[in-house]
Every structure is written in structure tokens, then in C-alpha cells.
Coordinates of C-alpha atoms in Angstrom, one line a residue:
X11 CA 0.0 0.0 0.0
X12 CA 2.9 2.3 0.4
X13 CA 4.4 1.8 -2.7
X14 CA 0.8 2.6 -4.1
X15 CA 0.6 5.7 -2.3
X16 CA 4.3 7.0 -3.2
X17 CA 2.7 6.9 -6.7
X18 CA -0.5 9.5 -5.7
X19 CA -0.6 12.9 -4.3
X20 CA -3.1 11.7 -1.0
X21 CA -3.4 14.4 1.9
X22 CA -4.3 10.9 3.6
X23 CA -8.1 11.9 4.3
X24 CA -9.7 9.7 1.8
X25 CA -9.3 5.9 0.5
X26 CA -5.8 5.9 -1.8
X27 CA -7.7 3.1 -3.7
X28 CA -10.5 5.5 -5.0
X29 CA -10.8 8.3 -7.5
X30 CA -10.3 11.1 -4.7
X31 CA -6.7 10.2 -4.8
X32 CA -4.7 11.6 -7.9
X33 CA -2.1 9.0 -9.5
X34 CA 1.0 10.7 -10.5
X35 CA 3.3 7.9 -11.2
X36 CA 7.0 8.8 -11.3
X37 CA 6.6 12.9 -10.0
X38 CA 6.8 12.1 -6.3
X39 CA 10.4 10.6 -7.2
X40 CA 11.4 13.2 -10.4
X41 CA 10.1 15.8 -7.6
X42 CA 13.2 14.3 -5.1
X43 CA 15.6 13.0 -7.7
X44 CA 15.7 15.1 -10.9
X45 CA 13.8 18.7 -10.7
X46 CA 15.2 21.8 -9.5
X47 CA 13.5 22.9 -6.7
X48 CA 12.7 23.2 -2.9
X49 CA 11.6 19.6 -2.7
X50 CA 14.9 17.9 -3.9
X51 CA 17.1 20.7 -2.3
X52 CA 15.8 19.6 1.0
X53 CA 15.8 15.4 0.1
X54 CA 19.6 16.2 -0.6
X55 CA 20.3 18.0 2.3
X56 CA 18.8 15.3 4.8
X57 CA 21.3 12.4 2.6
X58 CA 24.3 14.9 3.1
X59 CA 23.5 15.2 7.1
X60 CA 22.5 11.3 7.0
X61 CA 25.5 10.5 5.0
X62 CA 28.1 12.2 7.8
X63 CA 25.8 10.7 10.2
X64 CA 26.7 7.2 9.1
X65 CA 30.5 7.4 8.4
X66 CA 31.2 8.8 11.8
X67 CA 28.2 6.8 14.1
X68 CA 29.1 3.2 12.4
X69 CA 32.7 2.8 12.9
X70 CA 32.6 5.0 16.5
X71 CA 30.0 2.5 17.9
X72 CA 31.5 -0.2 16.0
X73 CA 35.4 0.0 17.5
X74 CA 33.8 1.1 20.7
X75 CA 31.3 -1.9 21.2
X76 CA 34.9 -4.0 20.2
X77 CA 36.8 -2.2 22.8
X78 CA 34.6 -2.7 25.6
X79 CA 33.9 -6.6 24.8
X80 CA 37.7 -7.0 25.0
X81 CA 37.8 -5.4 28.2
X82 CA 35.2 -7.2 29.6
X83 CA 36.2 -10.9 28.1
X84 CA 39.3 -10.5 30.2
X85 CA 39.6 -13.9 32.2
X86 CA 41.5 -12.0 35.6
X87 CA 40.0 -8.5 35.5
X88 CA 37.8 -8.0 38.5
X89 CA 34.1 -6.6 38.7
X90 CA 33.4 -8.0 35.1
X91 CA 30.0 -8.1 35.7
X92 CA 29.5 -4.8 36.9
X93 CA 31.8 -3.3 34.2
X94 CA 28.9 -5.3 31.8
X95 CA 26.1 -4.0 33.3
X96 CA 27.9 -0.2 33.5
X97 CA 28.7 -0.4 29.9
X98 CA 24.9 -1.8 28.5
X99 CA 22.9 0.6 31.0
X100 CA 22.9 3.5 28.3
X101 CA 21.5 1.1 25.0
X102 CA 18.5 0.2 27.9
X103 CA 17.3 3.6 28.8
X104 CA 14.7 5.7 27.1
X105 CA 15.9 7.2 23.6
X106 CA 14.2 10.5 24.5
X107 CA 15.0 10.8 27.9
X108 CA 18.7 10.4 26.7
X109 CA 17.9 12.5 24.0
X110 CA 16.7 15.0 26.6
X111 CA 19.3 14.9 28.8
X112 CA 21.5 15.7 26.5
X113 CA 19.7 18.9 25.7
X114 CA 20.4 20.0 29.0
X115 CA 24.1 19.0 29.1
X116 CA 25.3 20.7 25.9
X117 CA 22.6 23.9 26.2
X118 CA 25.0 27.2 26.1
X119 CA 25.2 27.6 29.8
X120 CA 25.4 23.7 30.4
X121 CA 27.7 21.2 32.0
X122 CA 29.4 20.4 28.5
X123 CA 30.4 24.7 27.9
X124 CA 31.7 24.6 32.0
X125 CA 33.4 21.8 31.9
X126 CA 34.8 23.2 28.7
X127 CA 36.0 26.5 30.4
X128 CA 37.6 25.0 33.2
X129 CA 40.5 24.4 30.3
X130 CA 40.0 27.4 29.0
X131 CA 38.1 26.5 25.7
X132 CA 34.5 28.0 25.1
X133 CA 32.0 25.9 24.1
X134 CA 29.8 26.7 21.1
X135 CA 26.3 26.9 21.6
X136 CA 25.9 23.5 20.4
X137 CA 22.1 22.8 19.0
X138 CA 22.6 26.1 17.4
X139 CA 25.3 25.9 15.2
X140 CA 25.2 25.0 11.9
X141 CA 28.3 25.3 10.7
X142 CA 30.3 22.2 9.3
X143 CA 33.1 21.1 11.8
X144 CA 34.7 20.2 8.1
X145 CA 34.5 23.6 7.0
X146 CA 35.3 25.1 10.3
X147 CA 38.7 23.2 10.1
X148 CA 39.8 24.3 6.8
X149 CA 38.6 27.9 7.5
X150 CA 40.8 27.6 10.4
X151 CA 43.5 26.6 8.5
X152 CA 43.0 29.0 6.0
X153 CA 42.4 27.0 3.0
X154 CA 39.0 27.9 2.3
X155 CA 37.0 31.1 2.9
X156 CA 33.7 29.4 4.4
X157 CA 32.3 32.7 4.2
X158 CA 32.3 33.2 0.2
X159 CA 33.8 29.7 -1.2
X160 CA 34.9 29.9 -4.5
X161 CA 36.4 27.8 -7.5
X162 CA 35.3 24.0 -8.3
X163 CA 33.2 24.5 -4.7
X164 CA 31.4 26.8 -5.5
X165 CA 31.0 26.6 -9.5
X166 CA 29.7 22.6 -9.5
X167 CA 26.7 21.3 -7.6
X168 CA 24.8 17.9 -7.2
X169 CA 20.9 17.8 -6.5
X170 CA 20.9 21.4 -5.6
X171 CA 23.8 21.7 -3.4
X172 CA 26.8 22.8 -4.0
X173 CA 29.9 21.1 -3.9
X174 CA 31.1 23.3 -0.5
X175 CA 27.8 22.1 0.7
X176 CA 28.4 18.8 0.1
X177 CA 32.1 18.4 1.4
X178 CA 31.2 21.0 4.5
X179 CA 31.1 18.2 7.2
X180 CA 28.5 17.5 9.8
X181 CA 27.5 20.3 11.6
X182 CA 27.9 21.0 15.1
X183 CA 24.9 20.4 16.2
X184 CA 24.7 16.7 14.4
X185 CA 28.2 15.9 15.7
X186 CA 25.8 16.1 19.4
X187 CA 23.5 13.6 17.8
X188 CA 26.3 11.6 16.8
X189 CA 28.1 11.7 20.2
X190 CA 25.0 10.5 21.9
X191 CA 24.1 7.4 19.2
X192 CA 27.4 6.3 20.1
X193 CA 27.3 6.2 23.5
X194 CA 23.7 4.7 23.8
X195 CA 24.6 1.9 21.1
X196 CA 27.8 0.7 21.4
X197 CA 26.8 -1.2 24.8
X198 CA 24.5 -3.5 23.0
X199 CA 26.7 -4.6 20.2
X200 CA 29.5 -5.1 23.1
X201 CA 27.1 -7.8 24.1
X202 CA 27.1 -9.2 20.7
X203 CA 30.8 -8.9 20.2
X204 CA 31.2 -10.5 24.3
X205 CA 29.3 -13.5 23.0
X206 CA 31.5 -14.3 19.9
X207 CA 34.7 -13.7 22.0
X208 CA 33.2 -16.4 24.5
X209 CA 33.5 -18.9 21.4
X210 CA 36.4 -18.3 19.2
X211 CA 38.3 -21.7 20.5
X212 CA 40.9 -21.1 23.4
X213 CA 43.2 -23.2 21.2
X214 CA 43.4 -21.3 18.6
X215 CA 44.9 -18.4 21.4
X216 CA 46.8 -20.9 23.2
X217 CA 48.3 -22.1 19.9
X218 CA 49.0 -18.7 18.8
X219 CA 50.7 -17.8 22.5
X220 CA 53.2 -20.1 22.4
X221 CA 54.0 -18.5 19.1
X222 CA 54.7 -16.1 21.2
X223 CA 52.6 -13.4 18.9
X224 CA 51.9 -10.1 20.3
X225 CA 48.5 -9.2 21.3
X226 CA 48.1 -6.6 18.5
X227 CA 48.7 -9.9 16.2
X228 CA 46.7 -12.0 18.1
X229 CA 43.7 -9.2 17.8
X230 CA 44.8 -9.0 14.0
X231 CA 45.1 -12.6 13.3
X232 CA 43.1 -14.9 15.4
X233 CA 40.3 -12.7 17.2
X234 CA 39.6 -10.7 14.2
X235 CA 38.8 -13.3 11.4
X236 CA 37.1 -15.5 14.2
X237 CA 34.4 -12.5 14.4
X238 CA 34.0 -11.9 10.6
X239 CA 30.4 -13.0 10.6
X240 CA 29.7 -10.8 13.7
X241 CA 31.2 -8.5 12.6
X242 CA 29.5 -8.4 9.3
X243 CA 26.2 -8.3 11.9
X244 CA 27.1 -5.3 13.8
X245 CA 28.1 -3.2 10.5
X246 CA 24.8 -4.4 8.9
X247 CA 22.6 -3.6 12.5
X248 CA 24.3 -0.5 12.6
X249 CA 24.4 0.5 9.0
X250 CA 20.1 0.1 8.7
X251 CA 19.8 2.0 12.2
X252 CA 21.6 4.5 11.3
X253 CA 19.8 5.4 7.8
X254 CA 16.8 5.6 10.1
X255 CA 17.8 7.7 13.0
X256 CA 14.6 9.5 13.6
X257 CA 13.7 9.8 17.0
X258 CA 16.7 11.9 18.7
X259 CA 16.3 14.5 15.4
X260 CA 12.5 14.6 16.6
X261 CA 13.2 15.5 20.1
X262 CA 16.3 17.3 20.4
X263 CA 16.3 19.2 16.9
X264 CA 13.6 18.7 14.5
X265 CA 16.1 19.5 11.2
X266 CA 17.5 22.8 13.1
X267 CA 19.5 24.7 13.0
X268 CA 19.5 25.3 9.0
X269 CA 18.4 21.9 8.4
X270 CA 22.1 20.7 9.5
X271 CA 20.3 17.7 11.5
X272 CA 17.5 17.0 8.5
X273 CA 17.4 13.1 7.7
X274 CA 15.4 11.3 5.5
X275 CA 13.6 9.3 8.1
X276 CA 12.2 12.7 9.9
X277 CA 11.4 14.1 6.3
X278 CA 9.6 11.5 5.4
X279 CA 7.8 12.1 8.3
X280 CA 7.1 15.6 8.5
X281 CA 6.4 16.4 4.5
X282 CA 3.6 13.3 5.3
X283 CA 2.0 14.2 8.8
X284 CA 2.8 18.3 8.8
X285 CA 2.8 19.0 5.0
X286 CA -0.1 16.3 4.4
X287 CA 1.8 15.1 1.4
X288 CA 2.0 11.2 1.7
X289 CA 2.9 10.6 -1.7
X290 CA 6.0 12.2 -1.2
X291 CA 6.5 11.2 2.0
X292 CA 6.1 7.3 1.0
X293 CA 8.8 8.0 -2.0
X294 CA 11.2 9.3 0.5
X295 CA 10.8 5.9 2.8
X296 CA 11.1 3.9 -0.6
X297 CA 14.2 6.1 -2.0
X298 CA 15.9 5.2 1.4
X299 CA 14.7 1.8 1.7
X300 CA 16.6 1.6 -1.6
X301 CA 19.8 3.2 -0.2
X302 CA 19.7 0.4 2.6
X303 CA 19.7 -2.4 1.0
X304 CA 22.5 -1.2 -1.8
X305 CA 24.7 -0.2 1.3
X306 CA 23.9 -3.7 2.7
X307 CA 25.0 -5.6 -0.6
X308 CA 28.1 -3.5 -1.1
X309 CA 29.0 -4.1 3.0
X310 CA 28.5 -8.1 2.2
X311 CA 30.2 -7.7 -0.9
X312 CA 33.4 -6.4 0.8
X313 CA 33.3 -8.3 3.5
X314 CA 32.8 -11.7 2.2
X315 CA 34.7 -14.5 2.5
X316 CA 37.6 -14.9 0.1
X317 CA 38.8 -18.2 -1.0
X318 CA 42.7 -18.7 -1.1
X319 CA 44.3 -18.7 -4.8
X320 CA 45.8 -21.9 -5.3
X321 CA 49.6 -21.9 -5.8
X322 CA 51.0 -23.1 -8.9
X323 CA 53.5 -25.6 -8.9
X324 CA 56.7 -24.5 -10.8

């Protein structure tokens, strides 16, 4: 029924199967991937803040979650348990009380900005700042002028945003977002990690100690491929959830400041329940349901198994 409606223009007040609901094939997805206009400026903002969403949340939460389940497997360390339960409390409590705690700590006058000026460093005012720490950097540096770009950056666009747009980074107030879907995810895949760890055969270590192997080569060679297909779980867990962040962007931002914390998930949602355009809001969900599953294929494809070449006898 969705893919019907992503077809229509519905304001979602009348039966899609009827006549009250005008078919207009393609022009819900022309209106997002191919005309010039408000519509498509605003579907490619929400991939460009989705798209630094995902290369920074996945591998933070990803090496994190690793960390801790290698901290916790360790046979001697002490409190174990309570360093288990310590670590998974934050994937078990409320998104949006998280989401609005977080509010509180990195508001301007909040414990984030104090902390901050203890060291002599002052905050920005976090949820409000829509600059691109990318940007910021090379501003800093003086490579670019972020306040009139120029050149290639300026000259050469792609669905309505410029090429500075593009490369600009996640904004500040995203790079909150992103600090707080690490921290509240990376406990539950250091469950999933802690139970592959628990089965990669101790004789496969042992073996490899009396080798006498460092433990950086007994991370890299042993533990490593032994967690390929969990691995392979916790990119593709964390790849899909992270195309769908929606609820922390509903609570703590709503697309503000500048639509620097847009995503296609809360889009979708808004240009359906608050524009009462479900068409459109149905091709978004089908665009990214799209993106998801190519992401998944090209994640198996690279980390499948590969079979040894056999050697030729000479």
C-alpha cells in the first residue's frame, strides 16, 4: 500500500484506492531526484547530514562496542559483571530521555560549555550551530573562505547543493547527535561482540601464544577473522539503524539549526503528517529503503569470505 501511495498525491483523508486520490506515477520521485527545486534541495540536504551521520556513528560505535567486549572478556579483570552492566545501562534507557538529557548538558550555559571552560576553551552553543566542523577546520586553516567559497566548490553542484555544501562536514549540532548514538549503542553490540569472544576456540589463542605473537597480532590474526560474521552483523545492524535515525532528530532538533540535523527518516515524516503530502513522504521511505539495501550488498560484498588462490607448482 505504500508503494501505491508513493505513486498519488493523498493528503491521507480519503481511501488511496479511490478516485479522490490523484495518480501521478514517477513525479513524487522526479520531484526528489531530478527537478530543480525546494523539494529535492531539501531530500539532498537530509542524505548529506545522514550520509556524515553514518561514516562517523558506524565505525565510533562499532570500535567502541569492540573495545569494551575485550575489556570485559578478560579472564582475571575483577568486577566483570558490573563493568557489563555499567557499559549496556545507556542502549536500555529511554531514547528521549537520553535525547533530553543531552539537551540539558550541551545547552550554552550547560555542564558540556563549564566543563569546557575549566580548560580554557569556550563551548559553542551546540544545537545552534550550523556550521560544518569540516569547513570550520579548513577555514581555520585557512584554506578555504567558508564565508564566500569559490572555484570548483562553488562553481559545480549535485541535486541542488553545491559542492562546498556537500564536502562541509556535519554540523555541530549533528556531531551532538552523533556523540549521543554512540554512547547509547555501542553497549549493545559489546554484548554481541562479548558472545563471539566467549567462542572463538581457546586453542586457537593458546596455539598462537606459544608463538609467542603479540597481542596486537593476536587481535589482528586470530580474534579478528574469528568474528568476521559478527562483525558483518554489527556493520549491517548498525548500517540500517543509522539510515533511520529518527527519534533523537524529533526530540532534540527537528532539522534545526538550518536543516544541518535533517534526515530522511524525519522528512519523510514531517512532509507526510505536517505538510499532508504522503505521496511524497512514501517516496522518501522507498528512496531510502533503496539506499539500505545497496549499502547492505556493497557491506557483504566487501566483507565476504575470500577463497585462497591456489599456488601453482613451478
Amino acid at each position: 500500500m505504500a508503494l501505491w501511495v508513493s505513486l498519488l498525491h493523498w493528503d491521507g483523508q480519503s481511501n488511496p484506492f479511490s478516485t479522490q486520490a490523484d495518480f501521478v506515477g514517477l513525479d513524487n520521485y522526479r520531484a526528489l531526484l531530478a527537478h530543480d527545486g525546494l523539494d529535492r534541495t531539501l531530500f539532498a540536504t537530509s542524505l548529506r547530514n545522514n550520509l556524515y551521520y553514518v561514516l562517523l556513528t558506524v565505525p565510533l560505535q562499532t570500535l567502541l562496542a569492540l573495545g569494551l567486549a575485550l575489556i570485559v572478556n578478560q579472564r582475571l579483570l575483577r568486577a566483570r559483571g558490573a563493568l557489563r552492566t555499567a557499559f549496556f545501562f545507556p542502549s536500555v534507557t529511554s531514547s528521549i530521555a537520553v535525547s533530553t538529557i543531552f539537551l540539558f548538558l550541551f545547552q550554552g550555559s550547560g555542564a558540556v560549555n563549564t566543563a569546557l571552560s575549566w580548560i580554557g576553551v569556550k563551548g559553542p552553543n551546540w544545537f545552534n550551530d550550523p556550521r560544518g566542523v569540516l569547513s570550520l577546520l579548513l577555514g581555520g586553516l585557512g584554506i578555504v573562505d567558508t564565508g564566500h567559497p569559490s572555484g570548483a566548490l562553488a562553481d559545480h553542484s549535485f541535486m541542488g547543493l553545491s559542492w562546498f555544501e556537500w564536502l562541509s562536514g556535519p554540523s555541530v549540532a549533528m556531531c551532538t547527535i552523533i556523540l549521543l548514538a554512540v554512547w547509547t549503542t555501542s553497549g549493545t553490540f559489546m554484548l554481541i561482540f562479548l558472545a563471539a569472544l566467549q567462542d572463538v576456540p581457546r586453542e586457537l589463542e593458546e596455539a598462537a601464544a606459544i608463538e609467542g605473537v603479540s597481542r596486537f597480532q593476536m587481535l589482528r590474526y586470530v580474534t579478528l577473522p574469528a568474528l568476521r560474521p559478527v562483525l558483518f552483523l554489527v556493520l549491517t545492524l548498525g548500517l540500517i539503524a543509522t539510515w533511520q535515525v529518527f527519534d533523537q532528530v524529533y526530540v532534540m532538533s527537528q532539522g534545526a539549526p538550518g536543516n544541518t540535523t535533517l534526515t530522511p527518516a524525519f522528512l519523510s515524516y514531517s512532509t507526510a503528517f505536517d505538510d499532508a503530502d504522503f505521496g511524497q513522504g512514501a517516496a522518501i521511505a522507498f528512496v531510502l529503503l533503496v539506499l539500505i539495501l545497496t549499502m547492505t550488498a556493497l557491506q557483504r560484498f566487501l566483507l565476504r569470505e575470500r577463497a585462497a588462490r591456489p599456488r601453482r607448482n613451478r
